[in-house]
Short mmCIF file of C-alpha atoms in Angstrom, two decimals:
data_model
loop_
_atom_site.label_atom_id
_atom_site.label_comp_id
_atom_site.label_asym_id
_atom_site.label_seq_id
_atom_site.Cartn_x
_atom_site.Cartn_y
_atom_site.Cartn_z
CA UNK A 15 5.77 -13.66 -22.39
CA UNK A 16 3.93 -11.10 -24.13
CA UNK A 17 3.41 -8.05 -21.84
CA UNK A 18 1.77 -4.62 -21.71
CA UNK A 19 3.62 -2.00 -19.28
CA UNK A 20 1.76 1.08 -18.59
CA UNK A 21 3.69 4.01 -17.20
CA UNK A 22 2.01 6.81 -14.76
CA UNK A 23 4.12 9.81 -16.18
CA UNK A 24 2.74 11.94 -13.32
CA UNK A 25 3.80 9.80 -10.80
CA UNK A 26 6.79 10.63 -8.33
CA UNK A 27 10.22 9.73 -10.38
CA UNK A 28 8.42 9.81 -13.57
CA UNK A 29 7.69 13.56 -13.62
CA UNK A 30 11.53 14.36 -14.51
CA UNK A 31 12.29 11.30 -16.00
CA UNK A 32 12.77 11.50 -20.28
CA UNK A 33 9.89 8.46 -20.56
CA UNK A 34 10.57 8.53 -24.31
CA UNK A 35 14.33 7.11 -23.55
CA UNK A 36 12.78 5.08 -20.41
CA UNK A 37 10.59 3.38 -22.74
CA UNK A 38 13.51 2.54 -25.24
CA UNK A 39 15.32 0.92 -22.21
CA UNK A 40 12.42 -1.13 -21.12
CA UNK A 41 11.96 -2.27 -24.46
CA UNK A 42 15.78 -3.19 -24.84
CA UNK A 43 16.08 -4.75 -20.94
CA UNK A 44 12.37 -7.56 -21.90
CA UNK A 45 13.47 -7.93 -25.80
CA UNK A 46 16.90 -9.76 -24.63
CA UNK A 47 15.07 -11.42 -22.39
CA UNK A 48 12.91 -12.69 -24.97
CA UNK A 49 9.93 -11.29 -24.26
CA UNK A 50 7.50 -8.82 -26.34
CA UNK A 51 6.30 -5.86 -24.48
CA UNK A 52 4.33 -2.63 -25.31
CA UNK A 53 4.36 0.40 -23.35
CA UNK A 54 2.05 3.02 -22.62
CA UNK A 55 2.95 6.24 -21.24
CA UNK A 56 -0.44 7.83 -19.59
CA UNK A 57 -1.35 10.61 -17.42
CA UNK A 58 -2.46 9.62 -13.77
CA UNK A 59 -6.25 10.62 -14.62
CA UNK A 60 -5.85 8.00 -17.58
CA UNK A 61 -4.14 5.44 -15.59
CA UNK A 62 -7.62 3.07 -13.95
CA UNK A 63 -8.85 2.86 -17.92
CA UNK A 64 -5.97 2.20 -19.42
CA UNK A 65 -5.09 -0.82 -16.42
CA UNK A 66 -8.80 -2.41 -17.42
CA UNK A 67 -8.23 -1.95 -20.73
CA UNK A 68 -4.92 -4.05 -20.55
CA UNK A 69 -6.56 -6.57 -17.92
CA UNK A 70 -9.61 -7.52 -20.20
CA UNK A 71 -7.40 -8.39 -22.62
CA UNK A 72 -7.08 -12.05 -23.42
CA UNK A 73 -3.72 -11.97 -25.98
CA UNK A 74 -1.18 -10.88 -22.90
CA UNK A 75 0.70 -13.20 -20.24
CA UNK A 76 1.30 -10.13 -17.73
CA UNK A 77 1.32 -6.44 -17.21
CA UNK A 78 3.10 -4.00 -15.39
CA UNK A 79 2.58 -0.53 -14.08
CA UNK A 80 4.74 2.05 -13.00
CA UNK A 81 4.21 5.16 -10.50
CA UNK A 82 3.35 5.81 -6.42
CA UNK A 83 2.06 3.31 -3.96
CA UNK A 84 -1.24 4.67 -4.96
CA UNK A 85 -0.94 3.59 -8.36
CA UNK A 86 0.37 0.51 -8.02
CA UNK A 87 -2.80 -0.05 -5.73
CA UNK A 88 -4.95 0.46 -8.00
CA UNK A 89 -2.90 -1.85 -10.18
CA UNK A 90 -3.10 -4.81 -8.34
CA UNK A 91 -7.22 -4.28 -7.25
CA UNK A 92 -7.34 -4.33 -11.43
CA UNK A 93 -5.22 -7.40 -11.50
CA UNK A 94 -6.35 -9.45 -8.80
CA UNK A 95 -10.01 -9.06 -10.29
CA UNK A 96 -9.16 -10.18 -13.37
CA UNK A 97 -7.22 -13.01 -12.79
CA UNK A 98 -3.79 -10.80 -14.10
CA UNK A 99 0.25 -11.17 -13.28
CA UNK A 100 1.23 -8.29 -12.14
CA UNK A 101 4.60 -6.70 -12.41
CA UNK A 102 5.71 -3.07 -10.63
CA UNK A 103 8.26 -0.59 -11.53
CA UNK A 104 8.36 1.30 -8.28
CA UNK A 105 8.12 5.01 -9.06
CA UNK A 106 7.20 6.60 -5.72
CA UNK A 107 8.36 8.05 -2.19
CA UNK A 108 7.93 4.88 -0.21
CA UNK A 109 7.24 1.66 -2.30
CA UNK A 110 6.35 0.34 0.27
CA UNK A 111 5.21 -2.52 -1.64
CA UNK A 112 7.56 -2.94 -3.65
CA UNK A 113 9.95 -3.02 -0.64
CA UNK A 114 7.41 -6.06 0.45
CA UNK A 115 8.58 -8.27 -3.15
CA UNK A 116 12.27 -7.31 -2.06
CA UNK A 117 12.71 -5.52 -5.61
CA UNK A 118 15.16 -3.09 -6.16
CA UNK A 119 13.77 0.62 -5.67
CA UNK A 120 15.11 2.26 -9.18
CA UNK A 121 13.22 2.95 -11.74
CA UNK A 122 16.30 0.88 -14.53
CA UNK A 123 17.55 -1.26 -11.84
CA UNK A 124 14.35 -3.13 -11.57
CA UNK A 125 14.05 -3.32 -15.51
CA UNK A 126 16.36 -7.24 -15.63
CA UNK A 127 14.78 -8.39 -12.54
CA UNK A 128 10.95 -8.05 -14.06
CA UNK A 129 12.28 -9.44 -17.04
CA UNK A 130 14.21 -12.28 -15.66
CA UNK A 131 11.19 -13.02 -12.95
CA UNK A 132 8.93 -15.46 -12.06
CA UNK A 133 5.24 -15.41 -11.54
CA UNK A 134 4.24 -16.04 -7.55
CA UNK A 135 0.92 -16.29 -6.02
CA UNK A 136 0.43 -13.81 -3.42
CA UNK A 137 -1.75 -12.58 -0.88
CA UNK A 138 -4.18 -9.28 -1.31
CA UNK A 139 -6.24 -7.51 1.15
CA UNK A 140 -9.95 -5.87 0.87
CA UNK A 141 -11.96 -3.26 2.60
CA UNK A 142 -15.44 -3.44 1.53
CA UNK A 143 -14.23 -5.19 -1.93
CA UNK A 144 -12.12 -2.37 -2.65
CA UNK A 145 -8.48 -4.37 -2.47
CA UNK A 146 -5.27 -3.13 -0.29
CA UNK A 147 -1.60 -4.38 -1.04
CA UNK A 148 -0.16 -2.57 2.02
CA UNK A 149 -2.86 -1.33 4.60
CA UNK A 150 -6.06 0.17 6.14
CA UNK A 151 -5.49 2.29 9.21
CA UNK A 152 -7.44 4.67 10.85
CA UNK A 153 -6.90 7.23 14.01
CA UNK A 154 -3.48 8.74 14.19
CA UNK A 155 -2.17 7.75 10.71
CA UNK A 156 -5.45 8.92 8.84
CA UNK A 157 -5.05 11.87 10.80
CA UNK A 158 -1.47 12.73 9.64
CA UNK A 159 -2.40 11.98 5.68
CA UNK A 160 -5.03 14.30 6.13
CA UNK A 161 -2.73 17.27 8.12
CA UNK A 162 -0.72 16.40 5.21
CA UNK A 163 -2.45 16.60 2.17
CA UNK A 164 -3.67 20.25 3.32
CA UNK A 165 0.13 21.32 3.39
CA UNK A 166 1.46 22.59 -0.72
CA UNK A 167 4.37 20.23 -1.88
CA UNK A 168 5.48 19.38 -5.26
CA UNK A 169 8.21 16.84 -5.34
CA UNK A 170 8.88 13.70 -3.14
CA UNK A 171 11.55 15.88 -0.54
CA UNK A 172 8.21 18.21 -0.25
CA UNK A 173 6.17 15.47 0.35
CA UNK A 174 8.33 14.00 3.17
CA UNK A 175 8.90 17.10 4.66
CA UNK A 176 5.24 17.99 4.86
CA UNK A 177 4.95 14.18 6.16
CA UNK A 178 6.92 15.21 9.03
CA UNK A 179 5.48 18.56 9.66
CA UNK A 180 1.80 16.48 10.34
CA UNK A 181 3.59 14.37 12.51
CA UNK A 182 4.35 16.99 14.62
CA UNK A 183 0.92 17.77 14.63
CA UNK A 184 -0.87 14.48 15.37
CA UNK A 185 1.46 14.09 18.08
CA UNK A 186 0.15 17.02 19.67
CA UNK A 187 -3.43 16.78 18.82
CA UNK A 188 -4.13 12.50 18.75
CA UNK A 189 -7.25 11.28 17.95
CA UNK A 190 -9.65 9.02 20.44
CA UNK A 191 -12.42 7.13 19.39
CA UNK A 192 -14.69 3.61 20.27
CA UNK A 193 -14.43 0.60 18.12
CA UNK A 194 -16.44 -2.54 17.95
CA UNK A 195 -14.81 -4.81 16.45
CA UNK A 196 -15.35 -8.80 15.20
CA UNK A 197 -11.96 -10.97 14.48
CA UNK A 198 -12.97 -14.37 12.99
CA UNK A 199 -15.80 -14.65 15.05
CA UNK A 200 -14.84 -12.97 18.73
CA UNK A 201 -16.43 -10.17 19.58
CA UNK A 202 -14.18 -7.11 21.35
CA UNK A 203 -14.73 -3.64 22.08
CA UNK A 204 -11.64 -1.17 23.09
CA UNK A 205 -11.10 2.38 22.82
CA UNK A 206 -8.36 3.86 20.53
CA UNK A 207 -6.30 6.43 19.21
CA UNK A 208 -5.08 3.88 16.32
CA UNK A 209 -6.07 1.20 14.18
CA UNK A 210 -4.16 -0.79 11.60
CA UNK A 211 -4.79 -3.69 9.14
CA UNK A 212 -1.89 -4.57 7.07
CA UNK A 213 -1.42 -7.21 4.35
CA UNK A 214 0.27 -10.13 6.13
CA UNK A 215 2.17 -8.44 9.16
CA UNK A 216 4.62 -5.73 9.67
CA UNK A 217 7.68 -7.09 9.40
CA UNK A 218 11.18 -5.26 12.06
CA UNK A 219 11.38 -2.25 9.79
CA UNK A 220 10.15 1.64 10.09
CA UNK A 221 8.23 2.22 7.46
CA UNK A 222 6.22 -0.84 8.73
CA UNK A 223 6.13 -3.03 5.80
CA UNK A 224 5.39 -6.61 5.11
CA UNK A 225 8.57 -8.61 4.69
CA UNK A 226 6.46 -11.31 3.35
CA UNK A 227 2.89 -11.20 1.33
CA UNK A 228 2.34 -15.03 1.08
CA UNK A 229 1.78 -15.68 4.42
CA UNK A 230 -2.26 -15.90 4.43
CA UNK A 231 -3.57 -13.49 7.09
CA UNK A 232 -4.13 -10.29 7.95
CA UNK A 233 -2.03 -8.15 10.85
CA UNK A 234 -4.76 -6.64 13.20
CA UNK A 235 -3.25 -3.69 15.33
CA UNK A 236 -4.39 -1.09 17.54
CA UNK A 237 -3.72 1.65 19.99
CA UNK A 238 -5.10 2.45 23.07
CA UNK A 239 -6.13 6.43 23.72
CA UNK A 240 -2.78 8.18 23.57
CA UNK A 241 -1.56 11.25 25.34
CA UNK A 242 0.68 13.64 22.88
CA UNK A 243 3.59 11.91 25.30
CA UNK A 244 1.86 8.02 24.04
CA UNK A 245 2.01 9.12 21.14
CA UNK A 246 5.79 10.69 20.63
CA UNK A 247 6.74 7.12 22.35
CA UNK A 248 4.53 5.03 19.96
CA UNK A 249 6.12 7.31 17.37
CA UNK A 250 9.74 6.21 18.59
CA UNK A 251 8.93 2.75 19.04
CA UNK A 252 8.25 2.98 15.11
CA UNK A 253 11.40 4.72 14.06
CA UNK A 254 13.67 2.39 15.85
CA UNK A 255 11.57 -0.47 14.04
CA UNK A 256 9.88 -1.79 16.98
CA UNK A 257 6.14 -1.24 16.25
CA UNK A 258 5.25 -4.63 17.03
CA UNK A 259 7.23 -4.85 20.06
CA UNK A 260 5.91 -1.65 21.47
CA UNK A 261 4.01 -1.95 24.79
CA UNK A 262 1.41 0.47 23.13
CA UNK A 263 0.32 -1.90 20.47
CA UNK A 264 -1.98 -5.06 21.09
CA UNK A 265 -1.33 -7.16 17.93
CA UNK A 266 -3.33 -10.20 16.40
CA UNK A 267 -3.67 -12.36 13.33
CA UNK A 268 -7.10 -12.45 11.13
CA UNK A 269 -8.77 -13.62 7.76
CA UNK A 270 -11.93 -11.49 8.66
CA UNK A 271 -12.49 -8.41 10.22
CA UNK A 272 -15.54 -6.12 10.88
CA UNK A 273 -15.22 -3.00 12.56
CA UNK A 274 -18.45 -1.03 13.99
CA UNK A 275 -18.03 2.56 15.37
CA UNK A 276 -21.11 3.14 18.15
CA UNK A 277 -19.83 7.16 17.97
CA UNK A 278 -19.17 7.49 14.80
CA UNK A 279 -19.26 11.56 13.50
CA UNK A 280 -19.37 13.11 9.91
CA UNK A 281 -15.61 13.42 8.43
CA UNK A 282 -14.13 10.79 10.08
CA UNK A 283 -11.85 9.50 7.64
CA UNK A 284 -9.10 6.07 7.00
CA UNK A 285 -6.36 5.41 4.71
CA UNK A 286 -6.19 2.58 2.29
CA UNK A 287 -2.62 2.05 0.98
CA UNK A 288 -1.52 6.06 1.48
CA UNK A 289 -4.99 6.97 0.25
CA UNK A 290 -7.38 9.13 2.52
CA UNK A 291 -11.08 8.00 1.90
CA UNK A 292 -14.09 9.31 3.90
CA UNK A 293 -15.24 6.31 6.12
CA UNK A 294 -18.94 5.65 5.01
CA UNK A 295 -20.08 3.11 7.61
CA UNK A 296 -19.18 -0.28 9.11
CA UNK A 297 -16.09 -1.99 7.72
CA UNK A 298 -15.26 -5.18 6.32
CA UNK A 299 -12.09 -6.98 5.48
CA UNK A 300 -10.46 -10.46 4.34
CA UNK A 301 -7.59 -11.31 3.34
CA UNK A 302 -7.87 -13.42 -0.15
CA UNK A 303 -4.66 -15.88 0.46
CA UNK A 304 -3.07 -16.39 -2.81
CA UNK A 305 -4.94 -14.50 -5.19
CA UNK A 306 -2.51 -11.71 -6.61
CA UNK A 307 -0.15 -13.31 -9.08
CA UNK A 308 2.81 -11.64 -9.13
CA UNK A 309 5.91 -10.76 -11.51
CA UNK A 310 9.06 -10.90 -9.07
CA UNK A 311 12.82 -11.68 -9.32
CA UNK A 312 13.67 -15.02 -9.19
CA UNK A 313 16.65 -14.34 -6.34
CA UNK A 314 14.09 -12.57 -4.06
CA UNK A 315 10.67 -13.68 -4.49
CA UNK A 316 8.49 -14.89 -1.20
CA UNK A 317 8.62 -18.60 -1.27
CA UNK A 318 5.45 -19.82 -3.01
#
């Protein structure tokens, strides 16, 4: 294949890796494999043109990017709309999607799977149009991101300690709110402290990841109003890799979702894939079965 890899240098491992010698290697690891590749090196401002640039382009097979969950995100919204393979170099704290393909989490180790891959059709999520690899939440989790991102950190132990500093936090200050709420068709309303739309469901793990993104449907989860002692339990349940189990959570499966909030106040806020966005308005989302093609080892890729 002929591929373009594009490389968020201010993303998470990137910032004190040598990217002149990381691009040699990636060169080295696809060129035995027979492949052609360019690379790109760009700033994380840079990064959205420089995936559309590569996406409109009709004289590649495939592209990959390389950074955070937020950037490889964006990556796949760019993909998915243009029709795209898609490979990832996972660069981040969590890669959490990454951890979803079953690819391995460092930065050269992933290099001769990519290259020795195979293209899969996959499933992608959307919020208003705007796609999601991993999840939408809202409640305790938005909450947290935002406690978060108003704490100073500059590397990825920083960023998971201020991670659990805001978990602290949330568990002593949980949010409540009403939801109205549509699943393919039934009508439902409930009050919450938590809300949760993932890409295909969680799978027995704590960082509550997909194990599989091919399975056609959304996971649909949510809370009920939490005390700060709910919450540290909910909060257990997680660790120990139980969130669907937990007695807290009422689960379901879903192609379509809309989501109405009767109370709804200014600076209320969700998270799409690790990203806090202010919530506008009512809320849409589908699941589009199939639609991501993906670049993914050949030993570990979701069956088709």
């Amino acid at each position: 294949m002929k591929i373009k890899a594009i490389f968020n240098r201010d993303g998470g491992t990137f910032r004190t890796t040598d990217m002149d010698a990381y691009a040699a290697k990636v060169e080295e690891v696809f060129h035995a494999a027979g492949h052609q590749i360019e690379i790109e090196n760009v700033s994380g401002d840079e990064m959205a043109g420089a995936l559309e640039k590569t996406a409109r382009r009709d004289d590649i097979d495939a592209m990959i990017a390389g950074g955070g969950d937020g950037t490889i995100s964006a990556a796949a919204g760019v993909a998915w709309k243009n029709g795209m393979p898609l490979g990832i170099v996972p660069a981040g704290t969590m890669n959490l999607f990454a951890r979803s393909l079953k690819l391995p989490l460092d930065i050269y180790q992933v290099l001769p799977v990519l290259a020795d891959g195979k293209v899969i059709n996959a499933d992608i999520g959307s919020v208003d149009g705007r796609a999601f690899v991993h999840q939408f939440s809202m409640g305790l989790h938005a909450r947290m991101v935002r406690y978060r991102n108003s704490y100073d950190f500059a590397s990825r132990w920083g960023k998971i300690r201020a991670s659990t500093r805001a978990a602290v936090n949330v568990i002593l200050n949980p949010p409540q709110f009403d939801v109205d709420f549509q699943v393919d068709g039934v009508h439902e309303h409930r009050e919450i402290s938590a809300l949760s739309v993932s890409n295909n469901h969680f799978g027995a793990n704590a960082l509550m990841y997909a194990d599989d993104v091919t399975g056609g449907h959304l996971g649909f989860y949510t809370a009920p109003p939490l005390k700060p002692s709910g919450v540290a339990k909910l909060a257990t349940d997680i660790i120990r890799g139980k969130f669907r189990e937990s007695a807290l959570i009422t689960e379901t499966s879903a192609s379509e979702i809309e989501l109405h909030f009767p109370k709804k106040r200014k600076g209320i806020n969700c998270v799409v894939d690790g990203e806090l966005v202010p919530l506008k308005g009512d809320v849409s989302l589908r699941i589009h079965p199939g639609e991501l093609k993906l670049l993914v080892g050949k030993d570990t890729a979701p069956a088709p």
